XYZ file of C-alpha atoms in Angstrom:
201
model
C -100.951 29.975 -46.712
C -100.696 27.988 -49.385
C -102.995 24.962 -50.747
C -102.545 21.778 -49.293
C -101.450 19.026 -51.444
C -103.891 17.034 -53.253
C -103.697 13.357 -53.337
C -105.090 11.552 -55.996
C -105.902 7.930 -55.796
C -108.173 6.619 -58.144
C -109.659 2.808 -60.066
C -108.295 2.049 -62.895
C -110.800 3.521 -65.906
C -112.226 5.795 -63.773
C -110.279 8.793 -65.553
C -108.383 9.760 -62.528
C -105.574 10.848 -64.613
C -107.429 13.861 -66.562
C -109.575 14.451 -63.854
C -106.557 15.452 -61.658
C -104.867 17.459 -65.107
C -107.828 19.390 -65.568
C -108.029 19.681 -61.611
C -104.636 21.403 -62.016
C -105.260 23.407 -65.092
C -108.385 25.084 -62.874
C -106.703 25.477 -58.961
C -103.287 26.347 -61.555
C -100.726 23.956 -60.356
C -98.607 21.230 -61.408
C -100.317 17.646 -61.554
C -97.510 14.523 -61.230
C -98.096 11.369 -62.016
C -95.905 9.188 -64.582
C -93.102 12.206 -64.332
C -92.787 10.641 -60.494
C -90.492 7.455 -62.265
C -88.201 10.118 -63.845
C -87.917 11.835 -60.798
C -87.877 9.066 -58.949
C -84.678 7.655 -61.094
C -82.653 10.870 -60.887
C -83.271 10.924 -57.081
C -81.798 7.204 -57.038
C -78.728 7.927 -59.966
C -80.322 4.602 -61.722
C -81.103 4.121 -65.026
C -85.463 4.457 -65.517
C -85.593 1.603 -67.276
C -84.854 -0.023 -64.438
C -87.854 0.616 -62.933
C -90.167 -0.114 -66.473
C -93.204 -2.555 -65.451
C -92.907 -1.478 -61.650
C -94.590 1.523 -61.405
C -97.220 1.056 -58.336
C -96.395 -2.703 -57.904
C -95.847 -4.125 -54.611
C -92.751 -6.816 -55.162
C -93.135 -10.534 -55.149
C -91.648 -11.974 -51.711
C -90.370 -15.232 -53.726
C -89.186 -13.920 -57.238
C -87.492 -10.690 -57.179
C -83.753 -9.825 -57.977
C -81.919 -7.228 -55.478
C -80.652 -3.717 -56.840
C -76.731 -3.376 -56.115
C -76.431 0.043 -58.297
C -76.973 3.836 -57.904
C -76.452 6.530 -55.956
C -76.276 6.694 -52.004
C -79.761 6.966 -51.646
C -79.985 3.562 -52.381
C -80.290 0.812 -49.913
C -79.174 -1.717 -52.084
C -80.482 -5.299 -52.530
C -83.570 -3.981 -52.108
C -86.130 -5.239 -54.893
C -86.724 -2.188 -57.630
C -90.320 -1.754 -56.866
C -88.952 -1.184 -52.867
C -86.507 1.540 -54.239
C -88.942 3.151 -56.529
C -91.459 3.324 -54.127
C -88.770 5.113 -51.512
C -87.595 7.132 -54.012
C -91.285 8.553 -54.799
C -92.076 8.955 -51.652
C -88.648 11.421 -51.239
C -89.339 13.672 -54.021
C -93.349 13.554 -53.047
C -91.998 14.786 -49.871
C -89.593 17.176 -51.576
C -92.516 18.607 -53.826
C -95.199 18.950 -51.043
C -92.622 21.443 -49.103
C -92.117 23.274 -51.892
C -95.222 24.118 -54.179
C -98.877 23.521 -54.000
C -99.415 20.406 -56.480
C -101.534 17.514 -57.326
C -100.019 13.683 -56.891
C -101.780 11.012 -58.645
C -101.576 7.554 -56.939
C -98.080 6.667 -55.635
C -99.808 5.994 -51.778
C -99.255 10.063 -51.452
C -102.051 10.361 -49.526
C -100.104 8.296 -46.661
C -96.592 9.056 -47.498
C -97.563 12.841 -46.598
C -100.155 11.918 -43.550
C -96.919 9.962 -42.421
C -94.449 13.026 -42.412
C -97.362 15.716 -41.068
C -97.504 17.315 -44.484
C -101.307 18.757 -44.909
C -103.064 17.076 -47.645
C -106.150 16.530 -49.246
C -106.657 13.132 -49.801
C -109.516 11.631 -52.963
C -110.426 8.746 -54.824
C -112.000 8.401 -57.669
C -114.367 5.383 -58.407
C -116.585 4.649 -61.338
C -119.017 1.168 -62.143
C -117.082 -1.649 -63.175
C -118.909 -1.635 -66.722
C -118.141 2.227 -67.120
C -114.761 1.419 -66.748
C -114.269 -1.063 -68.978
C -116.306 0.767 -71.849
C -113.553 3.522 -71.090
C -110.767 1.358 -71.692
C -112.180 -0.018 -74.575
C -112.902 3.275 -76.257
C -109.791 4.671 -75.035
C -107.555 1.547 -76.301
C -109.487 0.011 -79.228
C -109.751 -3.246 -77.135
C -112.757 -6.228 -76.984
C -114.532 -6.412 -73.738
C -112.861 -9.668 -72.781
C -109.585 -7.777 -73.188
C -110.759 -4.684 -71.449
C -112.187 -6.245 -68.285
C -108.916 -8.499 -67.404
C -107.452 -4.989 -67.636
C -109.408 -3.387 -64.930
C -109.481 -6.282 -63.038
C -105.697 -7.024 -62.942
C -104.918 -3.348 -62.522
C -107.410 -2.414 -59.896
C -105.765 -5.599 -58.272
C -101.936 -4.573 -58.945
C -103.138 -1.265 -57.460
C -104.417 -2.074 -53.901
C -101.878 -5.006 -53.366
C -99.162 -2.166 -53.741
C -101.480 0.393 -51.465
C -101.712 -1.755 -49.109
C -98.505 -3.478 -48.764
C -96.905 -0.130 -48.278
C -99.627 1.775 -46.734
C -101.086 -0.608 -44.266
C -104.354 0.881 -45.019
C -107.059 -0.840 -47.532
C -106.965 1.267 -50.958
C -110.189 2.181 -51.960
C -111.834 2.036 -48.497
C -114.060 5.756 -48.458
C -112.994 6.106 -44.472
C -108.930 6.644 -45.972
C -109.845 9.469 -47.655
C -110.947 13.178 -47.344
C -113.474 12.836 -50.637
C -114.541 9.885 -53.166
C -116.526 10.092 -56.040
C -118.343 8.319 -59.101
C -117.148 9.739 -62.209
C -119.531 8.366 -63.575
C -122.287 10.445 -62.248
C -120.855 13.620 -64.128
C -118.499 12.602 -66.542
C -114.815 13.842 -66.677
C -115.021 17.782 -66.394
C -118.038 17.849 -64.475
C -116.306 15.251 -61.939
C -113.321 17.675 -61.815
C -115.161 20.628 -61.700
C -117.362 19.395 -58.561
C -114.178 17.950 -56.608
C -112.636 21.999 -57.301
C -115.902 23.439 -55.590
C -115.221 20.926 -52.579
C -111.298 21.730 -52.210
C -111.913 25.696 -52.756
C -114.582 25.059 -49.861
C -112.305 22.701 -47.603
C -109.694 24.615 -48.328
């Protein structure tokens, strides 16, 4: 039997992204995240810059302009960030049945739950000052600059979680395991959350 599929949510500066690459690299499977939109695209037949600054964005109700292109898939005049999401959650779908893999963010922790696919579902937390120290070091940004950042993308993040999860991102009962990756840094974070999934598992 193979692995269930890992699902990855995580605050922003908390280092989800490399801890769920060098997750994969270690349980040796593929890790998507930002190759999703491509996917995501194809899926659709619409062009990906259509879907630039909408990547895990819930839409705005009063300013949003309806998508009459692509492919059948499409239900159109549906805002982009309605057709990306849909799209996502198809080729999450599509990926889960074939190969083991890791899914960073995307709500694939309830997109899978939803269709009965097995998955392992974690989030990955870290002190607000850790985070923005990490952003700073990581984007050669002030503090000022650094904590709007975390606060307007942990924000963006659980408005589009829960808008199409009807769950509340971030609450530890929605998920399998969370973590401070703080506590142990980046590799030691991803090396204890591989000791917990080869145990779960």
């Amino acid at each position: 039997m193979k692995m269930p599929i890992i699902a990855l949510g995580r605050q922003f500066g908390s280092g989800g992204r490399e801890i769920g690459r060098q997750l994969a690299e270690s349980l040796s499977v593929r890790c998507y995240d930002r190759e999703l939109i491509t996917l995501a695209a194809q899926r659709a037949e619409l062009r990906e810059e259509l879907f630039a600054d909408r990547e895990e964005k819930a839409p705005n109700p009063w300013l949003f302009t309806g998508v009459y292109e692509g492919g059948p898939q499409v239900r159109r005049g549906q805002p982009a960030e309605n057709i990306l999401f849909e799209m996502q959650s198809q080729v999450i779908l599509d990926l889960a049945r074939k190969e083991s893999c890791i899914i960073v963010g995307r709500c694939a922790d309830a997109v899978l739950r939803t269709a009965g696919i097995p998955v392992i579902s974690l989030f990955i937390c870290a002190p607000f000052g850790d985070r923005v120290r990490r952003r700073m070091e990581i984007e050669g940004i002030g503090p000022k600059e650094a904590e709007e950042a975390v606060r307007k993308m942990d924000k963006q993040r659980k408005k589009y979680y829960d808008t199409y999860t009807g769950r509340h991102w971030g609450a530890p009962e929605n998920y399998d395991f969370c973590i401070n990756s703080s506590v142990r840094g980046i590799p030691g974070t991803a090396e204890q959350i591989m000791i917990w999934v080869r145990a779960a598992w």
